[in-house]
XYZ file of C-alpha atoms in Angstrom:
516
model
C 69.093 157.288 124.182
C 66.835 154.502 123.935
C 64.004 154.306 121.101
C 60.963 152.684 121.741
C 59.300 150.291 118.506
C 57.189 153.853 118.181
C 59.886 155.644 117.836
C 61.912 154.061 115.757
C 58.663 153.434 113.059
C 58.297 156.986 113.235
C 62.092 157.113 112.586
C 61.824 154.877 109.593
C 58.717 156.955 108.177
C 60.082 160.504 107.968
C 62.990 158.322 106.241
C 61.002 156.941 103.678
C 59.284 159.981 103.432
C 62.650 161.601 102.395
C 63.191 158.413 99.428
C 60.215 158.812 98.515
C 60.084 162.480 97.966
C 63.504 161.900 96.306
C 62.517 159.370 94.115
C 59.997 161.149 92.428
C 62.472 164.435 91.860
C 65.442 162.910 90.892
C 64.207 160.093 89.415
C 64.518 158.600 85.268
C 61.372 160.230 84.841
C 62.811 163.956 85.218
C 62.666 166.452 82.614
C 65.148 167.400 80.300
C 65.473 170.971 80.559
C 67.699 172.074 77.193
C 65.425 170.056 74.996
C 61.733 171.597 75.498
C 58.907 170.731 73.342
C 57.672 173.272 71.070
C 54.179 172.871 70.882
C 52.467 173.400 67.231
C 49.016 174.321 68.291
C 47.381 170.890 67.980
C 46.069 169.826 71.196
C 46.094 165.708 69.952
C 49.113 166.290 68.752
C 51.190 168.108 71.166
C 49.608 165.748 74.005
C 50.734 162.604 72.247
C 53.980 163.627 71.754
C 54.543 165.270 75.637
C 53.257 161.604 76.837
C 55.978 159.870 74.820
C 58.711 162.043 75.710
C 58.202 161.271 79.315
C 55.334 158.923 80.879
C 57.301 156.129 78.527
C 60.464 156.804 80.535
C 58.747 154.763 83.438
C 56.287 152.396 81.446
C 54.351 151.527 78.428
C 52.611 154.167 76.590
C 48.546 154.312 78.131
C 46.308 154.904 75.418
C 43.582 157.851 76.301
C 40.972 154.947 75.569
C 41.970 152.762 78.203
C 40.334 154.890 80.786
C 37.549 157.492 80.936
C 37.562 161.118 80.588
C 36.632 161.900 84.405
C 39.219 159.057 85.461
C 42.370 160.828 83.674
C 41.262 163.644 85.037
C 40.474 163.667 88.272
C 42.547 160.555 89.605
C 44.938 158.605 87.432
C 46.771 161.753 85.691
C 46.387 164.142 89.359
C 48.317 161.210 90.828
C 50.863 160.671 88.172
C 52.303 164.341 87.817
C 54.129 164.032 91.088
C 56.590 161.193 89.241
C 57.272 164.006 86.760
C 58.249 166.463 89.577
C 55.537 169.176 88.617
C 55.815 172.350 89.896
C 54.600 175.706 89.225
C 57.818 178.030 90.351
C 60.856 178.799 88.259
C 59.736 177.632 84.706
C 58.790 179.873 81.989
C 58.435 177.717 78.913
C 58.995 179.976 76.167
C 62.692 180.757 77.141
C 65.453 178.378 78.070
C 64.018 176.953 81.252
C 66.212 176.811 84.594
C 67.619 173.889 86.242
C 64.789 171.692 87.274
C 63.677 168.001 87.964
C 60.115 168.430 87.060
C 57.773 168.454 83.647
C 56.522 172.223 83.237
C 53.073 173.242 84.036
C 52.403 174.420 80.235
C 53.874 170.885 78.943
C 51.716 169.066 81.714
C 49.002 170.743 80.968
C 49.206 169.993 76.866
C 49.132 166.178 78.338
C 46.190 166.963 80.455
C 44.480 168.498 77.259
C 45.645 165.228 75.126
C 44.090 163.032 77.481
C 41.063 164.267 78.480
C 39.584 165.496 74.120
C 40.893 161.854 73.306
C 39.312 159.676 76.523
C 35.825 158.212 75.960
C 32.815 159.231 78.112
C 32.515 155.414 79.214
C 34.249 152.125 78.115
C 31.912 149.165 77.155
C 32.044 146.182 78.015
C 34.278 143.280 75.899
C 32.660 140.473 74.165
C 32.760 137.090 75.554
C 34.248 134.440 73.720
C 31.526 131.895 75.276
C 28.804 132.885 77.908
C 28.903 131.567 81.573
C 26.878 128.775 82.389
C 25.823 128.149 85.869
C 26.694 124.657 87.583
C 28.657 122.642 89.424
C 30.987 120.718 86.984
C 31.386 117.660 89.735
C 32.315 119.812 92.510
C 30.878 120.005 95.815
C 30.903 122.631 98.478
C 31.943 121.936 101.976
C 32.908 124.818 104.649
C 33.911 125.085 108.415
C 32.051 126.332 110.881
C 31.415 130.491 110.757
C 33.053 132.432 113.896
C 30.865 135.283 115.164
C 33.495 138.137 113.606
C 34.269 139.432 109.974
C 36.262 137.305 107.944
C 39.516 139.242 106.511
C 41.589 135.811 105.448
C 44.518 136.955 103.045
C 46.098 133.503 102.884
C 45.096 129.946 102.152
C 47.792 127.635 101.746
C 48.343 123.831 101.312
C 51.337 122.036 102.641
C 51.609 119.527 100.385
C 53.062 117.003 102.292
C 50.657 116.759 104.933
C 47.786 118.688 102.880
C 47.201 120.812 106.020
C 45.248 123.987 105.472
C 46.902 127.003 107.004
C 45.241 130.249 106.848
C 45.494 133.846 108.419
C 44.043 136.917 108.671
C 44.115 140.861 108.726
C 42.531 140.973 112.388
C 44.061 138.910 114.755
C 47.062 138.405 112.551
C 47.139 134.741 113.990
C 48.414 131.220 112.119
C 45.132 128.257 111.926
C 45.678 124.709 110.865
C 42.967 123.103 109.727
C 42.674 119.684 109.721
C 40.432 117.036 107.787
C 37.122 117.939 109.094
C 37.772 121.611 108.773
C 38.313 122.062 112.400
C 41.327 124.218 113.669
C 43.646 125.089 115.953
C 45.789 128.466 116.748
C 49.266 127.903 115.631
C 51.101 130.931 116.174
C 50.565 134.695 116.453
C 52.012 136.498 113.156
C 53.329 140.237 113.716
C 50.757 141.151 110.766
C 48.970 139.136 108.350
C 50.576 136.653 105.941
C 50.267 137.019 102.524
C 52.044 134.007 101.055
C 53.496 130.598 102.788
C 56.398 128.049 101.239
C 57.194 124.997 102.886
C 60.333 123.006 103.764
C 61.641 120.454 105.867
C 64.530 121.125 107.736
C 66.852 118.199 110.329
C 63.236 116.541 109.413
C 60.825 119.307 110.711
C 58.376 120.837 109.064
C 58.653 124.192 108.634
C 56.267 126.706 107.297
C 58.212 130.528 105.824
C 54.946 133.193 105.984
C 55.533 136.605 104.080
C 53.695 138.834 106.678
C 52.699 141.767 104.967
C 52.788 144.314 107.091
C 51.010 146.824 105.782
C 47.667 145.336 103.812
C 46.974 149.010 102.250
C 49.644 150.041 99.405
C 52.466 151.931 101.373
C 56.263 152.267 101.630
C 56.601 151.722 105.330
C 59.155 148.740 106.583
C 57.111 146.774 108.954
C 56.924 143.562 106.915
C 58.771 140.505 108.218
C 59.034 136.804 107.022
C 58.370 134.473 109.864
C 59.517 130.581 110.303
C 57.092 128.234 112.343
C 57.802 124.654 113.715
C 54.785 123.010 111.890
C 55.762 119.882 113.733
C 54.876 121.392 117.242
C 51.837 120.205 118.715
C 51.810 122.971 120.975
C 49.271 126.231 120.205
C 50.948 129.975 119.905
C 54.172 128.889 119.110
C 57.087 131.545 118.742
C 57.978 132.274 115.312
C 61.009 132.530 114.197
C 62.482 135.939 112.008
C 64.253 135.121 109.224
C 64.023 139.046 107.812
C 62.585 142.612 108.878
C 62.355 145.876 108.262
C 60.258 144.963 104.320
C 58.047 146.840 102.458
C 54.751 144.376 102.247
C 56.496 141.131 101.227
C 53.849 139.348 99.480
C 55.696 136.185 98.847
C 58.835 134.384 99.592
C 60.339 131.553 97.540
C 62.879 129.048 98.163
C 65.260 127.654 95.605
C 69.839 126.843 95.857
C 70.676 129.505 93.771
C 74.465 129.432 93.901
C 74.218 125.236 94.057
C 76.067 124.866 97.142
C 73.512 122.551 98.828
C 71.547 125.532 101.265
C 68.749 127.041 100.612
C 68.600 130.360 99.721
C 64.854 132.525 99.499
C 63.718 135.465 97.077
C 61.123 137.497 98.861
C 58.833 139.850 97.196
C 58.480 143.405 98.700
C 55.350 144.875 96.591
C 55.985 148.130 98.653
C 53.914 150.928 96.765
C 56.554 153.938 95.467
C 59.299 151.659 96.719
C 59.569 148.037 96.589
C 62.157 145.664 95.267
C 63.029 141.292 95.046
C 65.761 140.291 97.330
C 68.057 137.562 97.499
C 68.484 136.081 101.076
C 71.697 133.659 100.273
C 72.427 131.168 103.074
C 75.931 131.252 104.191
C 77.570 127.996 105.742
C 76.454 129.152 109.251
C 72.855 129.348 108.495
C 72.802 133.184 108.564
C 71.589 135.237 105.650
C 73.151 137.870 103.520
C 70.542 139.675 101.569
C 71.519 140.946 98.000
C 69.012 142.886 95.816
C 67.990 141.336 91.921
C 65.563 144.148 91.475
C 64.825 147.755 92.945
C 61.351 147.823 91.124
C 58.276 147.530 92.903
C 55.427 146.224 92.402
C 56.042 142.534 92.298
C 53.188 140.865 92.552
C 54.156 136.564 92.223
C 57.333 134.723 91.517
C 58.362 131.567 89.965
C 61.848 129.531 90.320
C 62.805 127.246 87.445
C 65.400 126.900 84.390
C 64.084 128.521 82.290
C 67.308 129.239 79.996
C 67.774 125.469 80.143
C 71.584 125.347 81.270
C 71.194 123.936 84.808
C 70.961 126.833 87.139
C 67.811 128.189 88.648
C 66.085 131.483 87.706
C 63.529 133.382 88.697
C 60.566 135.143 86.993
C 58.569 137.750 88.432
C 55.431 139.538 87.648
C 55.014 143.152 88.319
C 51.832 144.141 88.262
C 52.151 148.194 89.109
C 54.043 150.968 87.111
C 55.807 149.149 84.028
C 53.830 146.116 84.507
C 55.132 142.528 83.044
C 57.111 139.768 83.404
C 60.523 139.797 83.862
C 62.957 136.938 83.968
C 65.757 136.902 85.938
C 68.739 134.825 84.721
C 71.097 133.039 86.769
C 74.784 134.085 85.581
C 76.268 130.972 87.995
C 78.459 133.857 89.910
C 75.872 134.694 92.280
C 73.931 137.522 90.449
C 71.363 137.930 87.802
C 70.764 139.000 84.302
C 67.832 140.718 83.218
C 65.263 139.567 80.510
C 61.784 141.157 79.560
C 59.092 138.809 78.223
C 56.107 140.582 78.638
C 55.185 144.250 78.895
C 51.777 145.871 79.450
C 50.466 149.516 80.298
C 49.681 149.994 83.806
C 45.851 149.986 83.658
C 46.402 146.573 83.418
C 46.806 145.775 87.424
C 48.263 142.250 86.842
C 48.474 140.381 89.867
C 49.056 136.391 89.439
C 50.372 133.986 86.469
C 51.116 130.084 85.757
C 53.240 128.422 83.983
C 51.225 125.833 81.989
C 51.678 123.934 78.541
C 48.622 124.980 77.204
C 48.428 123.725 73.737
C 50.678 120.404 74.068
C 53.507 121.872 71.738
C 55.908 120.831 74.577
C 56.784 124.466 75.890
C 55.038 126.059 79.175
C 52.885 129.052 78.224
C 52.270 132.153 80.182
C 48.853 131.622 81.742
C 47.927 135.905 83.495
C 45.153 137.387 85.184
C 44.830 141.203 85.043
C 42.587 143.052 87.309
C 44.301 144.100 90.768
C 41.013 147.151 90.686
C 42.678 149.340 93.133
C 45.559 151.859 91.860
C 44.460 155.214 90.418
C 41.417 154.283 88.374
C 38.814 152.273 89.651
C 36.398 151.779 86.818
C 35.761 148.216 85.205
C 37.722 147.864 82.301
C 37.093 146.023 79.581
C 40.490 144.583 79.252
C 40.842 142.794 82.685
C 40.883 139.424 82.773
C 41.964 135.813 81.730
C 45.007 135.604 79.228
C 46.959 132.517 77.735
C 50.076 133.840 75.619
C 51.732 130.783 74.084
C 55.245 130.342 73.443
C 56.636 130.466 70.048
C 59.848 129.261 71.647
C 62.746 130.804 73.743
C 59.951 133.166 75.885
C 58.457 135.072 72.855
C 55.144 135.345 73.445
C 51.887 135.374 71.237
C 48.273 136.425 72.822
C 46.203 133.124 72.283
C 43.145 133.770 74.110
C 41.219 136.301 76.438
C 38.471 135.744 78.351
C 36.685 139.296 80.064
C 36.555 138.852 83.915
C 35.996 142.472 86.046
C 38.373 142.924 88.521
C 40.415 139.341 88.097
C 43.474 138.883 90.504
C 44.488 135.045 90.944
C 44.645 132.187 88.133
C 45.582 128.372 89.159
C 46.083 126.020 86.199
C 45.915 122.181 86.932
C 44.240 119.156 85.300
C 41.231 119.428 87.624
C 39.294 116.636 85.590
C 41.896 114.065 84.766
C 41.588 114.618 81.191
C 45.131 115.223 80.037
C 45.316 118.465 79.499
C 44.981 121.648 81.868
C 41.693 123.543 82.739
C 42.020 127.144 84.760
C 40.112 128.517 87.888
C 39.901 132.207 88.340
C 38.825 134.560 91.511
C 37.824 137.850 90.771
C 38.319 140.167 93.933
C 36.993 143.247 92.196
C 34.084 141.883 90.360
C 30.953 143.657 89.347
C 29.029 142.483 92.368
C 26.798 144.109 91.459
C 25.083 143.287 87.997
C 27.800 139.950 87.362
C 28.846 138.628 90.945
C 29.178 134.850 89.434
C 32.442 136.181 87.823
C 34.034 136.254 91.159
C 34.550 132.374 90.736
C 34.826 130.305 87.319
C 36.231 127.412 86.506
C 37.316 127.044 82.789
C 37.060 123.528 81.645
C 39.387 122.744 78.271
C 37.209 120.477 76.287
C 39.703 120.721 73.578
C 43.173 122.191 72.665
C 42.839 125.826 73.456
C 39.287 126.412 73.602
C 37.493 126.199 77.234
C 34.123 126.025 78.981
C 33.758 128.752 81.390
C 31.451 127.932 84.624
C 30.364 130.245 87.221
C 30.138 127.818 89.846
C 27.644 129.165 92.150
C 29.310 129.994 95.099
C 29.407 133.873 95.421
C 26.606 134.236 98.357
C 29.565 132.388 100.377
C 32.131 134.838 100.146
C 34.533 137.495 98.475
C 37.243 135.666 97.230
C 40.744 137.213 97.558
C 42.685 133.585 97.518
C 42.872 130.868 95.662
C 44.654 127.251 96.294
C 44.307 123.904 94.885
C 45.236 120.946 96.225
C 43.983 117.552 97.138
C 42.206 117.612 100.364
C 40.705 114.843 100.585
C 43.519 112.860 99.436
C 41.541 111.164 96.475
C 43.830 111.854 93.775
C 41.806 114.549 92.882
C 42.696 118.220 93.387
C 40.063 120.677 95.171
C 40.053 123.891 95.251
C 40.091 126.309 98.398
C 39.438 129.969 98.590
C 39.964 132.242 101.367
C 37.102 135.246 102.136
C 37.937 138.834 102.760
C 34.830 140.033 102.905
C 34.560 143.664 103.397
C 36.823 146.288 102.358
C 38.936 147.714 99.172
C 35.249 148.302 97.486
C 34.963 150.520 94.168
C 31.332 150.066 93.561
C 28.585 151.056 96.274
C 27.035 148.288 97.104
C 26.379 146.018 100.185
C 27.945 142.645 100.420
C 25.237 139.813 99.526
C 27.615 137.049 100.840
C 28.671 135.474 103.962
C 31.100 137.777 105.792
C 31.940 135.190 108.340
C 33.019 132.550 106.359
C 36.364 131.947 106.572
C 37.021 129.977 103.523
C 35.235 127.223 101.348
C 36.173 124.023 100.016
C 35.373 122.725 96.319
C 35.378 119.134 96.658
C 36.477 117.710 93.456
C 34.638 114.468 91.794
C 35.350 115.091 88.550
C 36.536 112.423 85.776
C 36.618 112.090 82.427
């Protein structure tokens, strides 16, 4: 019998169904049934303890002031108890309980309890360390030409050896170039929206490697694919290439020779939701791909390739910015696999979604530049603790929190020299901002005027757009990098409020002029 491409998704989603349903039975995070809690009467107490014994097993510890009473209770702990297994049949806590995967209802509901006496009514807002001051800091605005429909762009990317534009787009899931005077041309229709581009040249073509998502909303369902497209090819709707299928929402793809045998290998990202994972694709001496696995987590959010160990090889270090949320580092072991290393660890309210590597204070080491504020799991109230952060390192990866800056809702960070002044300024895009009592925090631009202490501008550019990316790179071909970001403009709301910005818009350009 022959399956149809309906079929077989439908196939593939009863399947995942199944892991899914699996996972969160038979899981780390099950309950151990012959060593039961015996609860002392204090409610603070006996929550505390429950929440150590087994939300730890699957991240950090969440303090009950992170998030509000309401939120713990009617959204961030209602979806967490399925991870624990909960169920209400064939548990009677005050005897030896039977064989069972889950948490029991009476030790659930102690955690409930915990949370919900212990959780503020509201959180306030954090403190600025300076205030935002509206200008333009030498930048200019320039911006295509708005179509007639919604803009829903979730990529803007730079090759940098042409410093073409590409961007795509939730809707018509199609590849634009756009050249020097912001005009554009189709370049090939995408089986879903691209997330992420990398770019290589291969027997002297251009070639452009797009991480098409797939799904845009968080779900475990394998329709993502990286594509390959002739960037050379002067012809429109070109035919792209597969290079892999059958992903859960790839969000990025990175090249880097891995085993040092002269081909290029990739690492792609699959964010998935419950199930997710990084991947190897090794390149075999025929061109074909054999795909390994370096990590079943998901939630991986951005990834890096460099030395980071200092002996030659290339590793890889990954942000995961859902469950246990940090940065791991991947170490080459120069046999083809991977050892493990974890730098940075943060509770899961913290929706990290993007990072740089930048020496920040001129010691000589790269620093861990983060921005936290991916608004959209199971609690979507501002938070006080989203944002900007610089942790400097002491030396070999430990880390030490420098600086924070408060920005609602912050998903992407770029850190460059924008100004020329020898040392490296930041530029932030806030997806889930509070639109509306703050919308300039959906852009700044933090200028370092000296070692480790920055001027933060809210360059006024929010009636233009909703910015979900950010890229910088020299346009203009000045010397100078500018700054483009890409407008999704409706959608993925957790405020009520109607958008005040152009919804047609594309993307803008920040023209760069400044020098010191």
């Amino acid at each position: 019998m022959k399956l149809n491409k309906t079929g077989l998704y439908t196939i593939y989603l009863l399947l995942f169904v199944f892991l899914i349903t699996g996972s969160m039975l038979f899981n780390s995070c099950k309950n151990n049934t012959t060593n039961l809690y015996k609860p002392t009467g204090d409610t603070l107490a006996d929550g505390k303890m429950l929440a150590q014994k087994y939300c730890t097993k699957c991240h950090q510890a969440v303090q009950p002031d992170a998030l509000t009473k309401d939120v713990w209770k009617f959204h961030t702990l209602p979806a967490m108890s399925h991870y624990l297994g909960l169920s209400t049949y064939g548990i009677d806590y005050y005897k030896k309980a039977p064989d069972t995967s889950g948490i029991s209802l009476p030790e659930w509901q102690m955690i409930v309890a915990y949370y919900v006496k212990a959780a503020p009514t509201e959180l306030h807002a954090a403190n600025k360390p300076a205030p935002l001051v509206s200008d333009w800091v030498g930048f200019s605005l320039r911006k295509p030409e708005a179509p007639k429909n919604i803009a829903y762009t979730t990529l803007t990317a730079v090759d940098p050896s042409t410093n073409k534009l590409y961007t795509s787009d939730v809707i018509t899931t199609k590849l634009y170039e756009w050249d020097a005077n912001l005009k554009s041309r189709t370049v090939a229709d995408l089986p879903s929206a691209a997330l992420d581009a990398a770019f290589a040249t291969e027997n002297g073509v251009r070639q452009g490697i797009f991480s098409c998502v797939g799904q845009i909303m968080p779900m475990d369902f394998p329709d993502g694919r990286v594509m390959k497209v002739d960037l050379d090819s002067k012809k429109t709707n070109i035919e792209p290439s597969l290079v892999q299928s059958d992903l859960a929402r790839p969000v990025q793809t990175i090249g880097g020779d891995f085993n040092k045998d002269g081909l290029a290998d990739w690492v792609i990202l699959g964010q998935g939701n419950a199930i997710g994972g990084v991947y190897l694709l090794k390149q075999n001496a025929d061109h074909t791909f054999t795909q390994n696995t370096i990590s079943d987590k998901a939630g991986a959010a951005q990834g890096i390739v460099g030395d980071f160990n200092n002996d030659g090889w290339p590793d890889l270090m990954v942000l995961f910015g859902r469950g246990d949320e940090g940065v791991w580092m991947f170490l080459n072991d120069q046999k083809g696999g991977f050892t493990t290393k974890v730098i940075l660890e943060l509770p899961p309210a913290y929706d990290c979604n993007s990072f740089q590597l930048a020496d920040m204070n001129h010691d000589g080491k790269p620093d861990l530049v983060l921005a936290c504020g991916y608004n959209y799991h199971n609690s979507r109230i501002f938070k006080p603790y989203h944002g900007l952060y610089i942790y400097t390192n002491e030396g070999d990866w430990k880390l030490k929190r420098s600086y924070f800056y408060p920005i609602n809702g912050c998903t992407k960070v770029v850190a460059a020299d924008f100004d020329g002044d020898g040392d490296i300024d930041l530029a932030t895009v806030a997806f889930f901002a509070d639109f509306k009592n703050n919308p300039a925090e959906s852009f700044i631009y933090f200028e370092q005027d000296k070692p480790m202490n920055f001027k933060p501008h809210a360059i006024p550019v929010n009636k233009y757009g909703r910015w979900m990316t950010l890229e910088a790179a020299d346009m203009n071909h000045d010397g100078k990098l500018d700054i483009v970001l890409g407008n999704y403009s409706n959608g993925f709301m957790i405020e009520d409020v109607k958008p005040s910005w152009d919804q047609h818009l594309p993307f803008i350009v920040l023209e760069n002029h400044t020098r010191k």
